[in-house]
Amino acid sequence: MNDALHLEFTVEGNNFLSAGSASDEVKNTLKKLGIKAQAVRRVAIAMYEGEINMVIHAGGGNAYVDMFADHIKIVLADTGKGIEDIQLAMQAGYSTAPEDILALGFGAGMGLPNMIKYSDRFDIQSTIGEGTTITMEIDFDQR
Amino acid sequence: MKIREIAEILDAQVYSCYDRLDDEVISACASDMMSDVLAFVKDQAVLVSGLCNPQAIRTAIMMDMRCLVLVRCKVPTQDMITLAQQSNIVILSSKLRMFAACGLLYEQGLLPGENTLV
Ligand SMILES: Nc1ncnc2c1ncn2[C@@H]1O[C@H](COP(=O)(O)OP(=O)(O)OP(=O)(O)O)[C@@H](O)[C@H]1O
Ligand SMILES: [Mg+2]
């Protein structure tokens, strides 16, 4: 695996059946490539949280994934409403999810903290009214 | 404990992956909030939940779990069954409520397991 393997996904907003399918496919691809189970799971969780956020909070978006020999780079980009206070949003327990989203099992305010916890490098850019872009890198051999 | 024994203890109905009932599992976790599962669970193979939607299955997939136990008589949708079937996850449904289901499984030797992933 010298060159990066590139995958792209369109994530549909507010579709709770397909939500997670991109993360699922990335997980299966990494597994087939023989990446350690622990690393695969960190990737799966971090990407799934980001994917779900685009489904719930941003009306959908795109995922761009590059797999290298020793790490993965995941870019989650949406043109949703953006995040007003990023520092606040990154705090564990902070959520703006409405009642109907809570009933689906989301809105614990743990998504962004999970992404930070399970990725080795994390970046978030967000502009109100323009959208949010999250970039995560996860090393396969770490920890 | 075999997944089959979990079904017996909880008097639960099986909805997917009948061929996996003899798989062995050691520990379980219980939650209705998926991000909590994603944050705090380590190698628990069983998820006990009152959440009956495709995202409960997706969460189980991401965590490499083997079995989803639905409590409070929740019946999985066809979409959930298809997803679980594809990913080798057994769906069980019990009439018991969360506390009772967890209590019985704990009493019979299913462990809580460790609490954090990293
Ligand atoms: N892509 C996004 N677009 C707009 N707002 C977002 C986006 N991602 C997160 N947010 C905002 O940041 C808050 C915190 O996100 P986080 O993922 O940590 O928690 P949550 O999605 O509310 O709950 P959980 O992830 O535990 O189910 C959200 O409630 C939402 O207000
Ligand atoms: Mg979230």
PDB file of C-alpha atoms and ligand atoms in Angstrom:
ATOM      1  CA  MET A   1       0.000   0.000   0.000  1.00  0.00           C
ATOM      2  CA  ASN A   2       2.260   2.811  -1.197  1.00  0.00           C
ATOM      3  CA  ASP A   3      -0.360   5.111  -2.622  1.00  0.00           C
ATOM      4  CA  ALA A   4      -3.314   6.209  -0.594  1.00  0.00           C
ATOM      5  CA  LEU A   5      -6.574   4.417  -1.139  1.00  0.00           C
ATOM      6  CA  HIS A   6      -9.197   7.107  -1.585  1.00  0.00           C
ATOM      7  CA  LEU A   7     -12.902   6.715  -0.825  1.00  0.00           C
ATOM      8  CA  GLU A   8     -15.706   9.269  -1.032  1.00  0.00           C
ATOM      9  CA  PHE A   9     -19.195   9.157   0.373  1.00  0.00           C
ATOM     10  CA  THR A  10     -22.283  11.309   0.235  1.00  0.00           C
ATOM     11  CA  VAL A  11     -23.983  11.331   3.616  1.00  0.00           C
ATOM     12  CA  GLU A  12     -27.706  11.929   3.426  1.00  0.00           C
ATOM     13  CA  GLY A  13     -29.208  14.323   5.961  1.00  0.00           C
ATOM     14  CA  ASN A  14     -31.867  13.088   8.387  1.00  0.00           C
ATOM     15  CA  ASN A  15     -31.794   9.562   6.994  1.00  0.00           C
ATOM     16  CA  PHE A  16     -31.459   7.334  10.043  1.00  0.00           C
ATOM     17  CA  LEU A  17     -31.413   4.100   8.123  1.00  0.00           C
ATOM     18  CA  SER A  18     -28.380   4.870   5.970  1.00  0.00           C
ATOM     19  CA  ALA A  19     -26.612   6.859   8.708  1.00  0.00           C
ATOM     20  CA  GLY A  20     -23.422   5.012   9.514  1.00  0.00           C
ATOM     21  CA  SER A  21     -23.103   3.170   6.220  1.00  0.00           C
ATOM     22  CA  ALA A  22     -20.027   5.167   5.167  1.00  0.00           C
ATOM     23  CA  SER A  23     -18.283   4.389   8.460  1.00  0.00           C
ATOM     24  CA  ASP A  24     -19.311   0.768   8.106  1.00  0.00           C
ATOM     25  CA  GLU A  25     -17.728   0.550   4.664  1.00  0.00           C
ATOM     26  CA  VAL A  26     -14.497   2.176   5.831  1.00  0.00           C
ATOM     27  CA  LYS A  27     -14.404  -0.219   8.781  1.00  0.00           C
ATOM     28  CA  ASN A  28     -14.804  -3.239   6.505  1.00  0.00           C
ATOM     29  CA  THR A  29     -12.165  -1.958   4.089  1.00  0.00           C
ATOM     30  CA  LEU A  30      -9.626  -1.510   6.900  1.00  0.00           C
ATOM     31  CA  LYS A  31     -10.425  -4.953   8.234  1.00  0.00           C
ATOM     32  CA  LYS A  32      -9.788  -6.474   4.784  1.00  0.00           C
ATOM     33  CA  LEU A  33      -6.488  -4.585   4.604  1.00  0.00           C
ATOM     34  CA  GLY A  34      -5.471  -6.375   7.799  1.00  0.00           C
ATOM     35  CA  ILE A  35      -5.376  -3.339  10.100  1.00  0.00           C
ATOM     36  CA  LYS A  36      -5.403  -4.227  13.812  1.00  0.00           C
ATOM     37  CA  ALA A  37      -8.893  -4.569  15.307  1.00  0.00           C
ATOM     38  CA  GLN A  38      -8.261  -1.934  17.981  1.00  0.00           C
ATOM     39  CA  ALA A  39      -7.244   0.663  15.392  1.00  0.00           C
ATOM     40  CA  VAL A  40     -10.158  -0.246  13.145  1.00  0.00           C
ATOM     41  CA  ARG A  41     -12.538   0.329  16.015  1.00  0.00           C
ATOM     42  CA  ARG A  42     -11.090   3.748  16.844  1.00  0.00           C
ATOM     43  CA  VAL A  43     -11.541   4.756  13.204  1.00  0.00           C
ATOM     44  CA  ALA A  44     -15.066   3.344  13.138  1.00  0.00           C
ATOM     45  CA  ILE A  45     -16.178   5.222  16.261  1.00  0.00           C
ATOM     46  CA  ALA A  46     -14.599   8.546  15.324  1.00  0.00           C
ATOM     47  CA  MET A  47     -15.987   8.500  11.795  1.00  0.00           C
ATOM     48  CA  TYR A  48     -19.408   7.217  12.852  1.00  0.00           C
ATOM     49  CA  GLU A  49     -19.815  10.058  15.374  1.00  0.00           C
ATOM     50  CA  GLY A  50     -18.907  12.573  12.674  1.00  0.00           C
ATOM     51  CA  GLU A  51     -21.173  10.939  10.134  1.00  0.00           C
ATOM     52  CA  ILE A  52     -24.097  10.940  12.568  1.00  0.00           C
ATOM     53  CA  ASN A  53     -23.472  14.611  13.364  1.00  0.00           C
ATOM     54  CA  MET A  54     -23.738  15.489   9.672  1.00  0.00           C
ATOM     55  CA  VAL A  55     -26.982  13.484   9.459  1.00  0.00           C
ATOM     56  CA  ILE A  56     -28.506  15.082  12.568  1.00  0.00           C
ATOM     57  CA  HIS A  57     -27.118  18.604  12.760  1.00  0.00           C
ATOM     58  CA  ALA A  58     -26.112  19.574   9.215  1.00  0.00           C
ATOM     59  CA  GLY A  59     -28.638  18.074   6.803  1.00  0.00           C
ATOM     60  CA  GLY A  60     -25.967  15.763   5.384  1.00  0.00           C
ATOM     61  CA  GLY A  61     -22.524  16.254   3.889  1.00  0.00           C
ATOM     62  CA  ASN A  62     -19.567  14.501   2.332  1.00  0.00           C
ATOM     63  CA  ALA A  63     -16.886  12.202   3.659  1.00  0.00           C
ATOM     64  CA  TYR A  64     -13.438  11.979   2.048  1.00  0.00           C
ATOM     65  CA  VAL A  65     -11.236   9.171   3.277  1.00  0.00           C
ATOM     66  CA  ASP A  66      -7.590   8.486   2.485  1.00  0.00           C
ATOM     67  CA  MET A  67      -5.980   5.319   3.736  1.00  0.00           C
ATOM     68  CA  PHE A  68      -2.208   5.186   3.974  1.00  0.00           C
ATOM     69  CA  ALA A  69       0.047   2.344   5.103  1.00  0.00           C
ATOM     70  CA  ASP A  70       0.264   3.592   8.675  1.00  0.00           C
ATOM     71  CA  HIS A  71      -2.669   5.966   9.141  1.00  0.00           C
ATOM     72  CA  ILE A  72      -6.022   7.138   7.864  1.00  0.00           C
ATOM     73  CA  LYS A  73      -7.229  10.663   7.119  1.00  0.00           C
ATOM     74  CA  ILE A  74     -10.943  11.385   7.308  1.00  0.00           C
ATOM     75  CA  VAL A  75     -12.462  14.686   6.182  1.00  0.00           C
ATOM     76  CA  LEU A  76     -16.124  15.293   6.987  1.00  0.00           C
ATOM     77  CA  ALA A  77     -17.441  18.383   5.235  1.00  0.00           C
ATOM     78  CA  ASP A  78     -20.936  19.806   5.337  1.00  0.00           C
ATOM     79  CA  THR A  79     -22.630  23.015   4.268  1.00  0.00           C
ATOM     80  CA  GLY A  80     -25.013  22.994   7.224  1.00  0.00           C
ATOM     81  CA  LYS A  81     -25.803  25.648   9.777  1.00  0.00           C
ATOM     82  CA  GLY A  82     -22.353  25.652  11.383  1.00  0.00           C
ATOM     83  CA  ILE A  83     -21.429  25.726  15.066  1.00  0.00           C
ATOM     84  CA  GLU A  84     -21.733  28.954  17.022  1.00  0.00           C
ATOM     85  CA  ASP A  85     -19.331  28.197  19.875  1.00  0.00           C
ATOM     86  CA  ILE A  86     -16.911  25.424  18.942  1.00  0.00           C
ATOM     87  CA  GLN A  87     -15.242  25.269  22.385  1.00  0.00           C
ATOM     88  CA  LEU A  88     -18.642  24.766  23.993  1.00  0.00           C
ATOM     89  CA  ALA A  89     -19.708  22.169  21.430  1.00  0.00           C
ATOM     90  CA  MET A  90     -16.568  20.148  22.124  1.00  0.00           C
ATOM     91  CA  GLN A  91     -17.369  19.879  25.838  1.00  0.00           C
ATOM     92  CA  ALA A  92     -18.644  16.515  27.020  1.00  0.00           C
ATOM     93  CA  GLY A  93     -22.374  16.677  27.643  1.00  0.00           C
ATOM     94  CA  TYR A  94     -23.103  19.747  25.521  1.00  0.00           C
ATOM     95  CA  SER A  95     -25.826  19.147  22.965  1.00  0.00           C
ATOM     96  CA  THR A  96     -28.442  21.115  21.086  1.00  0.00           C
ATOM     97  CA  ALA A  97     -30.209  17.940  19.933  1.00  0.00           C
ATOM     98  CA  PRO A  98     -33.995  18.265  20.186  1.00  0.00           C
ATOM     99  CA  GLU A  99     -36.309  15.798  21.905  1.00  0.00           C
ATOM    100  CA  ASP A 100     -36.950  13.659  18.810  1.00  0.00           C
ATOM    101  CA  ILE A 101     -33.203  13.128  18.344  1.00  0.00           C
ATOM    102  CA  LEU A 102     -32.823  12.086  22.005  1.00  0.00           C
ATOM    103  CA  ALA A 103     -35.474   9.448  21.379  1.00  0.00           C
ATOM    104  CA  LEU A 104     -33.218   8.015  18.657  1.00  0.00           C
ATOM    105  CA  GLY A 105     -30.400   7.483  21.153  1.00  0.00           C
ATOM    106  CA  PHE A 106     -28.364  10.571  20.273  1.00  0.00           C
ATOM    107  CA  GLY A 107     -27.819  13.911  21.938  1.00  0.00           C
ATOM    108  CA  ALA A 108     -25.625  12.869  24.877  1.00  0.00           C
ATOM    109  CA  GLY A 109     -23.147  15.511  23.787  1.00  0.00           C
ATOM    110  CA  MET A 110     -20.431  12.884  23.543  1.00  0.00           C
ATOM    111  CA  GLY A 111     -19.848  12.834  19.787  1.00  0.00           C
ATOM    112  CA  LEU A 112     -17.166  15.500  19.441  1.00  0.00           C
ATOM    113  CA  PRO A 113     -15.411  14.392  22.687  1.00  0.00           C
ATOM    114  CA  ASN A 114     -15.380  10.844  21.298  1.00  0.00           C
ATOM    115  CA  MET A 115     -13.892  12.008  17.994  1.00  0.00           C
ATOM    116  CA  ILE A 116     -11.145  13.867  19.861  1.00  0.00           C
ATOM    117  CA  LYS A 117     -10.533  10.903  22.170  1.00  0.00           C
ATOM    118  CA  TYR A 118     -10.200   8.307  19.422  1.00  0.00           C
ATOM    119  CA  SER A 119      -8.282  10.311  16.835  1.00  0.00           C
ATOM    120  CA  ASP A 120      -4.587  11.163  16.955  1.00  0.00           C
ATOM    121  CA  ARG A 121      -4.991  14.502  15.170  1.00  0.00           C
ATOM    122  CA  PHE A 122      -8.229  16.461  15.137  1.00  0.00           C
ATOM    123  CA  ASP A 123      -9.208  19.744  13.514  1.00  0.00           C
ATOM    124  CA  ILE A 124     -12.552  21.500  13.301  1.00  0.00           C
ATOM    125  CA  GLN A 125     -13.457  24.530  11.219  1.00  0.00           C
ATOM    126  CA  SER A 126     -16.943  25.933  11.366  1.00  0.00           C
ATOM    127  CA  THR A 127     -18.639  29.073  10.142  1.00  0.00           C
ATOM    128  CA  ILE A 128     -22.201  29.986  10.963  1.00  0.00           C
ATOM    129  CA  GLY A 129     -24.402  29.667   7.911  1.00  0.00           C
ATOM    130  CA  GLU A 130     -21.610  28.117   5.821  1.00  0.00           C
ATOM    131  CA  GLY A 131     -20.884  24.763   7.356  1.00  0.00           C
ATOM    132  CA  THR A 132     -18.464  22.606   9.269  1.00  0.00           C
ATOM    133  CA  THR A 133     -15.371  20.673   8.235  1.00  0.00           C
ATOM    134  CA  ILE A 134     -13.752  18.153  10.525  1.00  0.00           C
ATOM    135  CA  THR A 135     -10.411  16.545   9.743  1.00  0.00           C
ATOM    136  CA  MET A 136      -9.243  13.531  11.715  1.00  0.00           C
ATOM    137  CA  GLU A 137      -6.146  11.387  11.394  1.00  0.00           C
ATOM    138  CA  ILE A 138      -5.731   8.087  13.158  1.00  0.00           C
ATOM    139  CA  ASP A 139      -2.475   6.145  13.335  1.00  0.00           C
ATOM    140  CA  PHE A 140      -2.821   2.390  13.018  1.00  0.00           C
ATOM    141  CA  ASP A 141       0.060   1.467  15.282  1.00  0.00           C
ATOM    142  CA  GLN A 142      -0.504   3.894  18.129  1.00  0.00           C
ATOM    143  CA  ARG A 143      -1.421   2.943  21.713  1.00  0.00           C
TER     144      ARG A 143
ATOM    145  CA  MET B   1     -22.065 -17.789  28.276  1.00  0.00           C
ATOM    146  CA  LYS B   2     -23.600 -18.756  24.944  1.00  0.00           C
ATOM    147  CA  ILE B   3     -25.948 -16.269  23.249  1.00  0.00           C
ATOM    148  CA  ARG B   4     -28.521 -19.072  23.337  1.00  0.00           C
ATOM    149  CA  GLU B   5     -28.368 -19.020  27.156  1.00  0.00           C
ATOM    150  CA  ILE B   6     -28.996 -15.270  27.181  1.00  0.00           C
ATOM    151  CA  ALA B   7     -32.129 -15.880  25.131  1.00  0.00           C
ATOM    152  CA  GLU B   8     -33.242 -18.566  27.589  1.00  0.00           C
ATOM    153  CA  ILE B   9     -32.527 -16.508  30.707  1.00  0.00           C
ATOM    154  CA  LEU B  10     -34.471 -13.545  29.335  1.00  0.00           C
ATOM    155  CA  ASP B  11     -37.137 -15.665  27.699  1.00  0.00           C
ATOM    156  CA  ALA B  12     -36.309 -13.712  24.568  1.00  0.00           C
ATOM    157  CA  GLN B  13     -37.288 -14.158  20.959  1.00  0.00           C
ATOM    158  CA  VAL B  14     -34.525 -14.456  18.338  1.00  0.00           C
ATOM    159  CA  TYR B  15     -34.793 -12.249  15.236  1.00  0.00           C
ATOM    160  CA  SER B  16     -31.506 -12.705  13.360  1.00  0.00           C
ATOM    161  CA  CYS B  17     -28.451 -14.924  12.931  1.00  0.00           C
ATOM    162  CA  TYR B  18     -29.851 -18.163  14.377  1.00  0.00           C
ATOM    163  CA  ASP B  19     -26.567 -19.786  13.351  1.00  0.00           C
ATOM    164  CA  ARG B  20     -24.718 -17.613  15.886  1.00  0.00           C
ATOM    165  CA  LEU B  21     -26.594 -18.708  18.984  1.00  0.00           C
ATOM    166  CA  ASP B  22     -23.766 -20.946  20.117  1.00  0.00           C
ATOM    167  CA  ASP B  23     -21.214 -18.123  20.014  1.00  0.00           C
ATOM    168  CA  GLU B  24     -19.632 -17.443  23.401  1.00  0.00           C
ATOM    169  CA  VAL B  25     -19.816 -14.003  24.999  1.00  0.00           C
ATOM    170  CA  ILE B  26     -18.248 -12.864  28.254  1.00  0.00           C
ATOM    171  CA  SER B  27     -19.447  -9.365  29.038  1.00  0.00           C
ATOM    172  CA  ALA B  28     -22.241  -6.905  28.347  1.00  0.00           C
ATOM    173  CA  CYS B  29     -23.194  -3.258  28.644  1.00  0.00           C
ATOM    174  CA  ALA B  30     -26.530  -1.475  28.771  1.00  0.00           C
ATOM    175  CA  SER B  31     -27.535   1.959  27.513  1.00  0.00           C
ATOM    176  CA  ASP B  32     -30.137   3.862  25.555  1.00  0.00           C
ATOM    177  CA  MET B  33     -27.631   6.511  24.511  1.00  0.00           C
ATOM    178  CA  MET B  34     -25.451   5.403  21.633  1.00  0.00           C
ATOM    179  CA  SER B  35     -22.654   7.911  22.223  1.00  0.00           C
ATOM    180  CA  ASP B  36     -22.305   6.582  25.762  1.00  0.00           C
ATOM    181  CA  VAL B  37     -21.757   3.121  24.359  1.00  0.00           C
ATOM    182  CA  LEU B  38     -19.240   4.510  21.881  1.00  0.00           C
ATOM    183  CA  ALA B  39     -17.450   6.428  24.642  1.00  0.00           C
ATOM    184  CA  PHE B  40     -17.241   3.984  27.501  1.00  0.00           C
ATOM    185  CA  VAL B  41     -17.486   0.450  26.213  1.00  0.00           C
ATOM    186  CA  LYS B  42     -14.461  -1.734  25.647  1.00  0.00           C
ATOM    187  CA  ASP B  43     -14.875  -5.336  24.594  1.00  0.00           C
ATOM    188  CA  GLN B  44     -18.398  -6.061  25.709  1.00  0.00           C
ATOM    189  CA  ALA B  45     -20.019  -8.308  23.125  1.00  0.00           C
ATOM    190  CA  VAL B  46     -23.605  -7.741  24.191  1.00  0.00           C
ATOM    191  CA  LEU B  47     -25.573  -4.482  24.137  1.00  0.00           C
ATOM    192  CA  VAL B  48     -28.760  -4.352  26.191  1.00  0.00           C
ATOM    193  CA  SER B  49     -30.909  -1.448  25.040  1.00  0.00           C
ATOM    194  CA  GLY B  50     -34.408  -0.051  24.899  1.00  0.00           C
ATOM    195  CA  LEU B  51     -33.448   1.679  21.681  1.00  0.00           C
ATOM    196  CA  CYS B  52     -35.070  -0.092  18.773  1.00  0.00           C
ATOM    197  CA  ASN B  53     -33.751   1.489  15.565  1.00  0.00           C
ATOM    198  CA  PRO B  54     -31.082   0.844  12.917  1.00  0.00           C
ATOM    199  CA  GLN B  55     -28.583   2.983  14.828  1.00  0.00           C
ATOM    200  CA  ALA B  56     -28.575   0.513  17.705  1.00  0.00           C
ATOM    201  CA  ILE B  57     -27.357  -2.093  15.190  1.00  0.00           C
ATOM    202  CA  ARG B  58     -24.857   0.347  13.659  1.00  0.00           C
ATOM    203  CA  THR B  59     -23.454   1.082  17.111  1.00  0.00           C
ATOM    204  CA  ALA B  60     -23.099  -2.627  17.799  1.00  0.00           C
ATOM    205  CA  ILE B  61     -21.303  -3.013  14.446  1.00  0.00           C
ATOM    206  CA  MET B  62     -18.832  -0.204  15.198  1.00  0.00           C
ATOM    207  CA  MET B  63     -18.018  -1.820  18.560  1.00  0.00           C
ATOM    208  CA  ASP B  64     -17.605  -5.336  17.102  1.00  0.00           C
ATOM    209  CA  MET B  65     -20.463  -6.595  19.262  1.00  0.00           C
ATOM    210  CA  ARG B  66     -22.221  -9.913  18.671  1.00  0.00           C
ATOM    211  CA  CYS B  67     -25.643  -9.477  20.178  1.00  0.00           C
ATOM    212  CA  LEU B  68     -28.255  -6.753  20.706  1.00  0.00           C
ATOM    213  CA  VAL B  69     -30.794  -7.437  23.425  1.00  0.00           C
ATOM    214  CA  LEU B  70     -33.924  -5.314  23.079  1.00  0.00           C
ATOM    215  CA  VAL B  71     -35.868  -4.877  26.299  1.00  0.00           C
ATOM    216  CA  ARG B  72     -39.472  -3.844  26.997  1.00  0.00           C
ATOM    217  CA  CYS B  73     -41.010  -5.940  24.184  1.00  0.00           C
ATOM    218  CA  LYS B  74     -39.420  -3.960  21.376  1.00  0.00           C
ATOM    219  CA  VAL B  75     -39.771  -5.703  18.021  1.00  0.00           C
ATOM    220  CA  PRO B  76     -37.014  -4.988  15.474  1.00  0.00           C
ATOM    221  CA  THR B  77     -37.983  -3.637  12.058  1.00  0.00           C
ATOM    222  CA  GLN B  78     -37.148  -5.522   8.860  1.00  0.00           C
ATOM    223  CA  ASP B  79     -34.438  -2.923   8.146  1.00  0.00           C
ATOM    224  CA  MET B  80     -32.804  -3.703  11.478  1.00  0.00           C
ATOM    225  CA  ILE B  81     -32.985  -7.434  10.896  1.00  0.00           C
ATOM    226  CA  THR B  82     -31.423  -7.124   7.432  1.00  0.00           C
ATOM    227  CA  LEU B  83     -28.597  -4.952   8.775  1.00  0.00           C
ATOM    228  CA  ALA B  84     -27.970  -7.312  11.687  1.00  0.00           C
ATOM    229  CA  GLN B  85     -28.011 -10.340   9.404  1.00  0.00           C
ATOM    230  CA  GLN B  86     -25.379  -8.736   7.122  1.00  0.00           C
ATOM    231  CA  SER B  87     -23.136  -7.993  10.078  1.00  0.00           C
ATOM    232  CA  ASN B  88     -23.573 -11.232  12.010  1.00  0.00           C
ATOM    233  CA  ILE B  89     -25.322  -9.662  14.968  1.00  0.00           C
ATOM    234  CA  VAL B  90     -27.950 -11.619  16.863  1.00  0.00           C
ATOM    235  CA  ILE B  91     -31.032  -9.588  17.807  1.00  0.00           C
ATOM    236  CA  LEU B  92     -32.941 -10.796  20.854  1.00  0.00           C
ATOM    237  CA  SER B  93     -36.132  -9.268  22.184  1.00  0.00           C
ATOM    238  CA  SER B  94     -37.295  -9.708  25.760  1.00  0.00           C
ATOM    239  CA  LYS B  95     -40.405  -8.600  27.618  1.00  0.00           C
ATOM    240  CA  LEU B  96     -38.286  -7.654  30.618  1.00  0.00           C
ATOM    241  CA  ARG B  97     -37.371  -4.104  31.479  1.00  0.00           C
ATOM    242  CA  MET B  98     -33.780  -2.956  31.431  1.00  0.00           C
ATOM    243  CA  PHE B  99     -33.012  -3.341  35.141  1.00  0.00           C
ATOM    244  CA  ALA B 100     -34.510  -6.803  35.389  1.00  0.00           C
ATOM    245  CA  ALA B 101     -32.824  -8.033  32.220  1.00  0.00           C
ATOM    246  CA  CYS B 102     -29.414  -6.779  33.347  1.00  0.00           C
ATOM    247  CA  GLY B 103     -29.916  -8.180  36.843  1.00  0.00           C
ATOM    248  CA  LEU B 104     -30.706 -11.646  35.596  1.00  0.00           C
ATOM    249  CA  LEU B 105     -27.763 -11.721  33.195  1.00  0.00           C
ATOM    250  CA  TYR B 106     -25.391 -10.453  35.885  1.00  0.00           C
ATOM    251  CA  GLU B 107     -26.684 -13.046  38.331  1.00  0.00           C
ATOM    252  CA  GLN B 108     -26.076 -15.790  35.782  1.00  0.00           C
ATOM    253  CA  GLY B 109     -22.474 -14.735  35.299  1.00  0.00           C
ATOM    254  CA  LEU B 110     -22.352 -12.266  32.426  1.00  0.00           C
ATOM    255  CA  LEU B 111     -19.728  -9.662  33.355  1.00  0.00           C
ATOM    256  CA  PRO B 112     -19.723  -5.885  33.110  1.00  0.00           C
ATOM    257  CA  GLY B 113     -16.246  -5.923  31.574  1.00  0.00           C
ATOM    258  CA  GLU B 114     -13.858  -3.014  31.503  1.00  0.00           C
ATOM    259  CA  ASN B 115     -15.145   0.467  31.024  1.00  0.00           C
ATOM    260  CA  THR B 116     -12.901   2.397  28.704  1.00  0.00           C
ATOM    261  CA  LEU B 117     -11.533   1.774  25.270  1.00  0.00           C
ATOM    262  CA  VAL B 118      -8.144   3.418  25.539  1.00  0.00           C
TER     263      VAL B 118
HETATM  264  N1  LIG C   1     -21.730  19.039  11.664  1.00  0.00           N
HETATM  265  C1  LIG C   1     -22.348  19.848  12.542  1.00  0.00           C
HETATM  266  N2  LIG C   1     -23.088  20.906  12.115  1.00  0.00           N
HETATM  267  C2  LIG C   1     -23.699  21.743  13.002  1.00  0.00           C
HETATM  268  N3  LIG C   1     -23.659  21.582  14.336  1.00  0.00           N
HETATM  269  C3  LIG C   1     -22.935  20.539  14.825  1.00  0.00           C
HETATM  270  C4  LIG C   1     -22.260  19.627  13.970  1.00  0.00           C
HETATM  271  N4  LIG C   1     -21.628  18.717  14.751  1.00  0.00           N
HETATM  272  C5  LIG C   1     -21.912  19.046  16.018  1.00  0.00           C
HETATM  273  N5  LIG C   1     -22.703  20.143  16.086  1.00  0.00           N
HETATM  274  C6  LIG C   1     -23.171  20.851  17.304  1.00  0.00           C
HETATM  275  O1  LIG C   1     -22.329  20.497  18.393  1.00  0.00           O
HETATM  276  C7  LIG C   1     -23.095  19.876  19.434  1.00  0.00           C
HETATM  277  C8  LIG C   1     -22.280  18.795  20.115  1.00  0.00           C
HETATM  278  O2  LIG C   1     -22.017  17.709  19.188  1.00  0.00           O
HETATM  279  P1  LIG C   1     -21.752  16.251  19.762  1.00  0.00           P
HETATM  280  O3  LIG C   1     -21.583  15.309  18.626  1.00  0.00           O
HETATM  281  O4  LIG C   1     -20.624  16.334  20.740  1.00  0.00           O
HETATM  282  O5  LIG C   1     -23.060  15.924  20.587  1.00  0.00           O
HETATM  283  P2  LIG C   1     -24.502  15.532  20.019  1.00  0.00           P
HETATM  284  O6  LIG C   1     -24.425  15.208  18.571  1.00  0.00           O
HETATM  285  O7  LIG C   1     -25.446  16.618  20.400  1.00  0.00           O
HETATM  286  O8  LIG C   1     -24.840  14.242  20.876  1.00  0.00           O
HETATM  287  P3  LIG C   1     -24.187  12.760  20.670  1.00  0.00           P
HETATM  288  O9  LIG C   1     -23.064  12.900  19.692  1.00  0.00           O
HETATM  289  O10 LIG C   1     -23.713  12.351  22.025  1.00  0.00           O
HETATM  290  O11 LIG C   1     -25.271  11.897  20.181  1.00  0.00           O
HETATM  291  C9  LIG C   1     -24.354  19.376  18.763  1.00  0.00           C
HETATM  292  O12 LIG C   1     -25.435  19.242  19.654  1.00  0.00           O
HETATM  293  C10 LIG C   1     -24.584  20.479  17.711  1.00  0.00           C
HETATM  294  O13 LIG C   1     -25.176  21.614  18.289  1.00  0.00           O
HETATM  295 MG    MG C   2     -23.029  13.843  17.881  1.00  0.00          MG
END
